[in-house]
Tab-separated table of C-alpha atoms in Angstrom:
chain	number	residue	atom	x	y	z
R	1	UNK	CA	-3.360	33.377	13.139
R	2	UNK	CA	-6.664	33.108	10.246
R	3	UNK	CA	-5.168	36.030	8.788
R	4	UNK	CA	-2.149	33.885	8.014
R	5	UNK	CA	-3.896	32.313	5.890
R	6	UNK	CA	-6.600	34.815	4.009
R	7	UNK	CA	-7.930	34.073	1.518
R	8	UNK	CA	-8.426	37.514	-0.249
R	9	UNK	CA	-8.966	38.917	-4.217
R	10	UNK	CA	-9.697	42.418	-2.966
R	11	UNK	CA	-6.665	44.333	-2.650
R	12	UNK	CA	-8.364	46.898	-0.116
R	13	UNK	CA	-8.033	43.796	2.236
R	14	UNK	CA	-4.562	43.586	1.393
R	15	UNK	CA	-3.583	46.096	4.179
R	16	UNK	CA	-4.667	44.961	7.400
R	17	UNK	CA	-3.540	40.816	6.370
R	18	UNK	CA	-0.029	40.716	7.944
R	19	UNK	CA	0.937	37.805	5.566
R	20	UNK	CA	-0.987	35.629	3.588
R	21	UNK	CA	-1.182	31.506	1.960
R	22	UNK	CA	-0.900	32.902	-1.514
R	23	UNK	CA	2.514	35.629	-0.510
R	24	UNK	CA	3.838	32.792	0.151
R	25	UNK	CA	6.312	31.458	-3.035
R	26	UNK	CA	4.432	28.829	-5.269
R	27	UNK	CA	6.753	27.085	-6.946
R	28	UNK	CA	9.659	26.218	-4.744
R	29	UNK	CA	7.158	26.171	-1.543
R	30	UNK	CA	3.154	25.515	-1.719
R	31	UNK	CA	4.401	23.308	-4.909
R	32	UNK	CA	7.089	21.438	-3.729
R	33	UNK	CA	6.377	20.935	0.434
R	34	UNK	CA	2.736	21.135	0.848
R	35	UNK	CA	0.354	21.081	-2.253
R	36	UNK	CA	1.447	17.799	-2.702
R	37	UNK	CA	0.954	16.213	0.398
R	38	UNK	CA	-2.859	16.857	0.347
R	39	UNK	CA	-5.432	14.632	-1.284
R	40	UNK	CA	-7.041	15.841	-3.912
R	41	UNK	CA	-11.008	16.463	-3.343
R	42	UNK	CA	-8.921	18.821	-0.112
R	43	UNK	CA	-7.610	20.450	-3.400
R	44	UNK	CA	-11.027	20.410	-5.703
R	45	UNK	CA	-12.933	22.362	-2.765
R	46	UNK	CA	-9.718	24.291	-1.885
R	47	UNK	CA	-9.722	25.573	-6.019
R	48	UNK	CA	-13.624	27.112	-5.161
R	49	UNK	CA	-12.369	29.619	-2.410
R	50	UNK	CA	-11.150	32.366	-4.195
R	51	UNK	CA	-9.626	33.635	-7.743
R	52	UNK	CA	-6.272	33.783	-6.491
R	53	UNK	CA	-6.856	29.806	-5.357
R	54	UNK	CA	-7.838	28.889	-8.707
R	55	UNK	CA	-5.192	30.392	-9.575
R	56	UNK	CA	-2.648	28.778	-7.435
R	57	UNK	CA	-4.640	25.498	-8.060
R	58	UNK	CA	-4.739	25.795	-12.046
R	59	UNK	CA	-0.472	26.470	-12.087
R	60	UNK	CA	-0.038	23.775	-9.617
R	61	UNK	CA	-1.521	20.735	-11.410
R	62	UNK	CA	-0.141	22.437	-14.939
R	63	UNK	CA	3.624	21.820	-13.425
R	64	UNK	CA	2.563	18.383	-11.395
R	65	UNK	CA	5.456	15.972	-12.028
R	66	UNK	CA	3.906	12.667	-10.955
R	67	UNK	CA	-0.891	12.481	-11.113
R	68	UNK	CA	-1.965	9.410	-9.021
R	69	UNK	CA	-5.644	8.835	-8.812
R	70	UNK	CA	-5.790	4.982	-7.087
R	71	UNK	CA	-7.709	6.645	-4.952
R	72	UNK	CA	-10.204	8.434	-6.346
R	73	UNK	CA	-10.815	5.984	-8.836
R	74	UNK	CA	-13.900	5.824	-8.206
R	75	UNK	CA	-15.289	8.713	-8.015
R	76	UNK	CA	-13.159	10.805	-10.747
R	77	UNK	CA	-14.918	12.649	-13.632
R	78	UNK	CA	-14.477	13.358	-17.083
R	79	UNK	CA	-14.047	17.793	-16.159
R	80	UNK	CA	-12.449	16.857	-13.140
R	81	UNK	CA	-9.857	15.171	-15.440
R	82	UNK	CA	-8.940	17.761	-18.346
R	83	UNK	CA	-8.890	20.343	-15.104
R	84	UNK	CA	-5.520	18.009	-14.225
R	85	UNK	CA	-3.685	17.191	-16.713
R	86	UNK	CA	-5.716	19.607	-20.129
R	87	UNK	CA	-1.840	22.024	-19.520
R	88	UNK	CA	0.469	19.947	-18.204
R	89	UNK	CA	3.491	19.167	-20.431
R	90	UNK	CA	5.779	17.986	-17.758
R	91	UNK	CA	3.809	14.294	-15.949
R	92	UNK	CA	7.040	12.317	-15.008
R	93	UNK	CA	3.890	9.693	-13.081
R	94	UNK	CA	1.015	7.891	-14.321
R	95	UNK	CA	-1.184	5.733	-11.363
R	96	UNK	CA	-5.032	5.071	-12.770
R	97	UNK	CA	-5.238	2.107	-11.269
R	98	UNK	CA	-9.133	0.983	-11.630
R	99	UNK	CA	-10.088	3.749	-13.214
R	100	UNK	CA	-12.557	1.349	-14.556
R	101	UNK	CA	-15.422	3.612	-15.610
R	102	UNK	CA	-14.973	6.737	-17.431
R	103	UNK	CA	-11.408	6.547	-17.879
R	104	UNK	CA	-11.316	6.560	-22.505
R	105	UNK	CA	-9.217	6.191	-25.293
R	106	UNK	CA	-11.115	10.604	-26.386
R	107	UNK	CA	-9.474	11.843	-22.169
R	108	UNK	CA	-5.856	9.430	-22.834
R	109	UNK	CA	-4.566	9.989	-25.235
R	110	UNK	CA	-4.283	13.787	-25.527
R	111	UNK	CA	-2.624	13.377	-22.418
R	112	UNK	CA	-0.010	10.972	-23.603
R	113	UNK	CA	0.595	12.820	-26.343
R	114	UNK	CA	1.425	15.679	-24.073
R	115	UNK	CA	3.614	13.463	-21.938
R	116	UNK	CA	7.214	12.980	-23.977
R	117	UNK	CA	8.647	12.853	-20.469
R	118	UNK	CA	6.612	9.848	-18.801
R	119	UNK	CA	9.166	7.140	-16.936
R	120	UNK	CA	6.034	6.049	-14.688
R	121	UNK	CA	2.131	4.566	-15.916
R	122	UNK	CA	0.498	2.382	-14.214
R	123	UNK	CA	-2.791	0.998	-15.526
R	124	UNK	CA	-4.247	-1.665	-13.076
R	125	UNK	CA	-7.102	-2.768	-14.153
R	126	UNK	CA	-8.242	-0.514	-16.390
R	127	UNK	CA	-10.598	-1.490	-18.864
R	128	UNK	CA	-12.223	1.050	-20.527
R	129	UNK	CA	-9.126	1.697	-23.136
R	130	UNK	CA	-7.466	0.330	-25.403
R	131	UNK	CA	-3.962	-1.009	-27.520
R	132	UNK	CA	-4.361	1.950	-29.437
R	133	UNK	CA	-2.804	4.045	-26.245
R	134	UNK	CA	-0.544	1.139	-25.862
R	135	UNK	CA	1.009	2.292	-29.321
R	136	UNK	CA	0.711	5.577	-28.619
R	137	UNK	CA	2.724	5.323	-24.952
R	138	UNK	CA	5.391	3.565	-26.900
R	139	UNK	CA	6.048	5.515	-29.705
R	140	UNK	CA	5.298	8.788	-26.850
R	141	UNK	CA	7.355	8.604	-24.485
R	142	UNK	CA	11.600	6.710	-24.946
R	143	UNK	CA	12.145	7.364	-21.759
R	144	UNK	CA	9.108	5.295	-20.645
R	145	UNK	CA	10.751	2.514	-17.413
R	146	UNK	CA	8.097	1.206	-15.318
R	147	UNK	CA	4.354	-0.387	-17.306
R	148	UNK	CA	2.146	-1.647	-15.054
R	149	UNK	CA	-1.013	-3.105	-16.737
R	150	UNK	CA	-2.240	-6.601	-14.628
R	151	UNK	CA	-5.532	-7.155	-15.259
R	152	UNK	CA	-5.524	-5.157	-19.293
R	153	UNK	CA	-6.756	-7.669	-20.327
R	154	UNK	CA	-7.159	-5.926	-24.197
R	155	UNK	CA	-3.182	-5.671	-23.656
R	156	UNK	CA	-2.826	-7.772	-27.678
R	157	UNK	CA	1.326	-9.292	-28.525
R	158	UNK	CA	0.949	-6.061	-30.288
R	159	UNK	CA	0.965	-3.906	-28.485
R	160	UNK	CA	2.753	-5.737	-25.968
R	161	UNK	CA	6.091	-5.660	-29.024
R	162	UNK	CA	5.560	-2.342	-30.076
R	163	UNK	CA	6.159	-1.196	-25.877
R	164	UNK	CA	9.242	-3.211	-25.632
R	165	UNK	CA	10.962	-2.438	-29.391
R	166	UNK	CA	10.633	1.534	-29.166
R	167	UNK	CA	10.552	1.609	-24.444
R	168	UNK	CA	15.074	0.850	-25.043
R	169	UNK	CA	14.664	1.449	-21.099
R	170	UNK	CA	12.060	-0.687	-19.972
R	171	UNK	CA	13.224	-1.460	-16.258
R	172	UNK	CA	9.916	-2.351	-14.927
R	173	UNK	CA	6.810	-4.745	-16.760
R	174	UNK	CA	3.450	-5.944	-14.623
R	175	UNK	CA	1.402	-8.293	-17.624
R	176	UNK	CA	0.225	-10.658	-14.777
R	177	UNK	CA	-3.148	-11.196	-16.298
R	178	UNK	CA	-3.635	-10.108	-19.891
R	179	UNK	CA	-4.840	-13.717	-21.142
R	180	UNK	CA	-3.820	-11.968	-24.737
R	181	UNK	CA	0.420	-12.535	-24.357
R	182	UNK	CA	1.350	-15.168	-25.778
R	183	UNK	CA	4.798	-16.834	-26.338
R	184	UNK	CA	5.857	-14.995	-29.571
R	185	UNK	CA	5.697	-11.197	-27.065
R	186	UNK	CA	7.612	-12.313	-24.831
R	187	UNK	CA	10.401	-13.106	-27.585
R	188	UNK	CA	10.438	-10.119	-28.347
R	189	UNK	CA	10.227	-8.621	-24.380
R	190	UNK	CA	13.229	-11.090	-24.004
R	191	UNK	CA	15.424	-9.696	-27.695
R	192	UNK	CA	14.145	-5.531	-27.110
R	193	UNK	CA	13.333	-5.434	-23.740
R	194	UNK	CA	18.109	-5.690	-22.069
R	195	UNK	CA	17.250	-3.286	-19.410
R	196	UNK	CA	14.276	-5.592	-18.093
R	197	UNK	CA	14.997	-6.071	-14.622
R	198	UNK	CA	10.959	-7.250	-13.203
R	199	UNK	CA	8.512	-8.548	-15.613
R	200	UNK	CA	4.973	-10.143	-14.640
R	201	UNK	CA	2.994	-13.061	-16.159
R	202	UNK	CA	1.212	-14.272	-13.947
R	203	UNK	CA	-2.412	-15.636	-14.723
R	204	UNK	CA	-1.314	-15.782	-18.108
R	205	UNK	CA	-2.180	-20.615	-19.127
R	206	UNK	CA	-1.116	-19.763	-22.528
R	207	UNK	CA	2.594	-19.311	-22.070
R	208	UNK	CA	5.086	-23.082	-22.896
R	209	UNK	CA	8.589	-23.226	-21.962
R	210	UNK	CA	9.705	-21.236	-24.960
R	211	UNK	CA	8.969	-18.492	-23.798
R	212	UNK	CA	10.896	-18.161	-20.799
R	213	UNK	CA	13.985	-20.363	-22.221
R	214	UNK	CA	13.546	-17.332	-24.492
R	215	UNK	CA	13.743	-15.214	-21.000
R	216	UNK	CA	16.323	-17.167	-19.467
R	217	UNK	CA	19.030	-16.964	-23.079
R	218	UNK	CA	18.581	-13.263	-23.917
R	219	UNK	CA	17.687	-11.274	-20.974
R	220	UNK	CA	20.312	-9.904	-19.463
R	221	UNK	CA	19.073	-7.939	-16.074
R	222	UNK	CA	16.662	-9.657	-15.311
R	223	UNK	CA	16.717	-10.260	-11.705
R	224	UNK	CA	12.472	-10.786	-10.999
R	225	UNK	CA	10.354	-13.172	-12.695
R	226	UNK	CA	6.485	-13.510	-11.533
R	227	UNK	CA	4.822	-16.905	-13.601
R	228	UNK	CA	2.232	-17.904	-11.145
R	229	UNK	CA	-0.532	-19.977	-12.323
R	230	UNK	CA	1.436	-19.984	-15.954
R	231	UNK	CA	0.504	-23.691	-15.359
R	232	UNK	CA	2.004	-24.669	-19.128
R	233	UNK	CA	5.719	-24.662	-17.807
R	234	UNK	CA	7.372	-27.405	-16.396
R	235	UNK	CA	10.972	-28.005	-15.673
R	236	UNK	CA	12.256	-27.514	-19.589
R	237	UNK	CA	12.398	-23.823	-18.959
R	238	UNK	CA	13.553	-23.817	-15.361
R	239	UNK	CA	16.296	-25.282	-16.198
R	240	UNK	CA	16.895	-22.761	-19.019
R	241	UNK	CA	16.223	-20.718	-16.108
R	242	UNK	CA	19.296	-22.180	-13.661
R	243	UNK	CA	21.421	-22.634	-16.484
R	244	UNK	CA	22.045	-18.740	-18.621
R	245	UNK	CA	20.505	-16.381	-16.624
R	246	UNK	CA	22.750	-15.222	-14.270
R	247	UNK	CA	20.515	-11.854	-12.893
R	248	UNK	CA	17.906	-13.683	-11.796
R	249	UNK	CA	17.230	-13.525	-7.966
R	250	UNK	CA	13.505	-14.202	-7.571
R	251	UNK	CA	12.006	-16.679	-9.050
R	252	UNK	CA	7.559	-17.099	-8.726
R	253	UNK	CA	6.121	-20.309	-9.471
R	254	UNK	CA	3.669	-20.961	-7.311
R	255	UNK	CA	0.445	-22.657	-8.353
R	256	UNK	CA	2.868	-23.785	-11.470
R	257	UNK	CA	1.994	-27.826	-12.101
R	258	UNK	CA	4.691	-29.207	-13.210
R	259	UNK	CA	6.745	-27.514	-11.617
R	260	UNK	CA	8.943	-29.424	-9.427
R	261	UNK	CA	12.049	-29.561	-6.466
R	262	UNK	CA	14.042	-31.085	-9.577
R	263	UNK	CA	14.598	-27.951	-11.482
R	264	UNK	CA	14.371	-25.875	-8.329
R	265	UNK	CA	16.769	-27.151	-6.443
R	266	UNK	CA	19.534	-25.895	-8.710
R	267	UNK	CA	17.914	-22.749	-8.003
R	268	UNK	CA	17.674	-22.593	-4.991
R	269	UNK	CA	21.719	-24.274	-4.184
R	270	UNK	CA	21.928	-19.932	-6.382
R	271	UNK	CA	20.452	-18.464	-3.269
R	272	UNK	CA	17.209	-17.289	-5.748
R	273	UNK	CA	14.247	-16.564	-3.505
R	274	UNK	CA	11.681	-18.762	-3.958
R	275	UNK	CA	8.022	-19.058	-3.524
R	276	UNK	CA	7.453	-22.492	-2.643
R	277	UNK	CA	9.076	-24.003	0.191
R	278	UNK	CA	11.489	-26.709	-0.517
R	279	UNK	CA	10.860	-30.118	1.093
R	280	UNK	CA	11.194	-31.385	4.575
R	281	UNK	CA	14.400	-32.927	4.177
R	282	UNK	CA	16.138	-30.350	2.794
R	283	UNK	CA	14.446	-27.947	4.920
R	284	UNK	CA	16.151	-30.185	8.245
R	285	UNK	CA	18.918	-29.669	5.999
R	286	UNK	CA	19.918	-25.949	5.953
R	287	UNK	CA	16.860	-23.976	7.407
R	288	UNK	CA	18.173	-20.994	5.063
R	289	UNK	CA	16.015	-22.663	2.820
R	290	UNK	CA	12.988	-22.199	4.598
R	291	UNK	CA	13.194	-18.418	3.113
R	292	UNK	CA	10.286	-17.983	0.833
R	293	UNK	CA	8.913	-14.949	-0.887
């Protein structure tokens, strides 16, 4: 059994080996059904076993369509990042969540420029890049569908506008905690991101009713809106959501102190899921209203 997974670079040993791991089809078997299920540290350790193993992992990194670093974000190095990304032109998904210390514009920009096929990018809590990367992303990745920028406090109004103007297929956008974003940015999103289904602008304390009313009146596909903690919002914009946003299915308004049952009642009638419980007298009349998200 041990001989079936032997690693050897010596051709004289090949006659003694019935089947090597490297005899399996690389692209059709190993790249699709084996290597994607191994942790990154394991791949890097295997890479050091022999020359053939190094070649295998190098080829895999150059062809993989998905790069998820969130489990190793605190241990990643720039050299490891180069090994994984320098020769890859096929990436469709990048998850860099919590890459706080090592990620930089210098590292990330070449990857963006090589990745025109990107569909999903997750930069949640990445504090050491800036809007230069966001501008490059919007200019290069025209087919982007999902962008997660939660707690990226560096995100600017101009960066958000660039994404909305250039990425016409955007369906999910998370701007939670992006404090610099304002009403003007939301108006641009409402007008140009017509395929947007999910939007989170939670904890952006400067947003007003003007932004949400613009979304309600202009956005044609929005199904899930999160405005938790946006304390400047009031019943006025929520009434507009109930009036104009026919596709809305989920609304999160917790910690919005001026949003009351006066505006939420109509959304409940429209069977929009809310994250705040209805008043007791309504719960008694209709137990189904107790359902929360």
